Amino acid sequence: MGATLVVAGAVSAPAALASQNGDGAAAGAGASGEQQDFADAAHESKVPESVLMAVAYQESRWDVHQGHNTSGGYGPMSLTDVTPSMVADGGAGAVGRSDLASLAADPSLHTLTAAAKLLSVPAQDVRTDRRSNIRAAAALLASYEKQLKGGTPADPAQWYAAVARYSGSSDQSAASGFADRVFATMKAGARRTTAQGQQLRLAPQPSLRGDTGGLSALHLKRTSSAGTDCPVRLDCRSAPAATTNYQVANRPADGMTIDYIVIHDTETSYQTAIDGFQNPATGDAANYVMRSSDGAVTQSVADKDIAFQAGNYWLNMHSVGIEHEGYAAHGATWYTQVQYENTAELVKYLAAKYHVKLDREHIIGHDNVPGPVDSLVSGMHWDPGPYWDWNQFMDLLGAPTDQGGHGVGPVGTAVTIAPDFASDQQTVEVCPADDPTGATTACTDRTAPSSTLYVRTAPSATAPLVSDPYVHADGSPGTDEINDWSATVSAGQQFVVAGRQGEWTAVWYGGQKVWFDNPGGVNTVRARGVRILTTSGGTAAPLYGEAYPDASEYPAGLAPDTAPAFGRYAFPAGQAYVATAQPAHRDDFYPANGTTRPTETYIPGAGTVYTIQYDHRLALVDSSAVTVG
């Protein structure tokens, strides 16, 4: 699922939250502004400062939220205030229209108003003023602890159950999972510069152990995980997709290896996505859906089966898809910390089970999936978009994008794209067509943290953006519209250095020599242990979006699938591209249909292909046409 190519951006923080400490002082004027807010609020409500800061880190990584995520979370503490209109308009609500009346009765969706009452301050202040937001959240946490323990103990270990309640989840796995992550943050400590420029530090407490004894008082429910394949710590349930939206298989026992994990966003609410997968008319489904508010997971298609999730059948054969409740045009406000952490746990589990390599050639966005044939290239989806924080996510997987330190090697060596997410402020144009929530009413330029860099035709900020022969068939330059993926590189991608001039670095990209701003190598690290490919025999190599066997390799009675070479993409002689993995065999799959094919048929081909980082997307090249450098 996700957004199709038409073009858009991110939502910036409200002015008050982004620029003020709550007392009117500019946030940038003193690095301790938000740190002091936590200290003051903790002292006022007698909440251990480490508990308050760790809760905020897990809710927002200390960034400002604006009410656009599924729980309607505001401020660094993500206090919630979901209204029926937010759900009816396709915005923040995680429940369906028929459940609008339940909003008024669900306290987990109105923690902001409850917290404001505890402090006797206007709810609007808690929405828009950072200091008030933190103070109100501290008061709410203290009220939970008093109800559970009768007081506010100084020992952080005693606050485990109150933290679990703060999660807002009534599910035991989800609530205790949130508390576990908060306490893990306190044990390990944390340090970060926020998107608003605040420098915060939480000192580690390595011997801390949370007291889980109070959990029973919360009367949390246990959700059955029957029919799912998830890590035990995740709140995981089953809601099988319609049989038209996936293909029954037996991966990997039938020969099809699972080599990729694809990250998507839904462009709908969590429940709407699940409902869509159960509707035979939609024709698509992902293996998993991840909720924004608490990281709950629904498995819609078993891993063994082929989910129709990436718009490329051959890649579907070899991948598992994970949808994330969110809207790409709203950026980081929708992708919550619990989504990142739970998705990382799920991806590590799947990668270990199916031997998927943890790099950005195999852990990819839907926006990295190649179009299968010429006619489909320009319309491939662009989710999860530039505001999915690939740096943070790959770090959670234990495969950081910036491993080895920043810099650029000589021409002919490889680099990994690794801009700092918070400081990589990119300006994009967002239009109403790119925002299904209806919040965007006119095309607007917005600047926000990003995982992408623009690539240009020359080493100059005024040079045109690179033109893609499919997206810009008339030869016009690329654009800064959010869904125009064709002139961007994404964090974790790897390319071969083609030149350097001043602060600019050139790489081979999409058959062209392209340039991006890279002063002092701040946006790249030297890539280690990669395969660099060049063409064999001094001639261009054709590229493909799918890799099926030769027609002669199909059993009698089966019509061969075909994947012709791209007409407008090629691997030119003299250029070089990165392929970090061994080549894969061409193959195809025909399911049993109960009549002419009583059993499934897997067709392995003799030929092999490399997957290369070609442009923003992957491409396939026949291994016989290239040489490994």
Coordinates of C-alpha atoms in Angstrom, one line a residue, residues 182-189 203-209:
V182 CA 11.1 2.9 28.8
F183 CA 13.1 1.1 31.4
A184 CA 15.6 -0.1 28.8
T185 CA 16.1 3.6 27.9
M186 CA 16.8 4.5 31.5
K187 CA 19.3 1.6 31.8
A188 CA 21.2 2.5 28.7
G189 CA 20.8 6.2 28.9
A203 CA 22.3 9.5 32.2
P204 CA 22.4 5.6 32.2
Q205 CA 21.3 3.6 35.2
P206 CA 22.7 0.2 34.3
S207 CA 21.6 -1.6 37.5
L208 CA 17.9 -0.5 37.2
R209 CA 15.3 -3.2 37.3

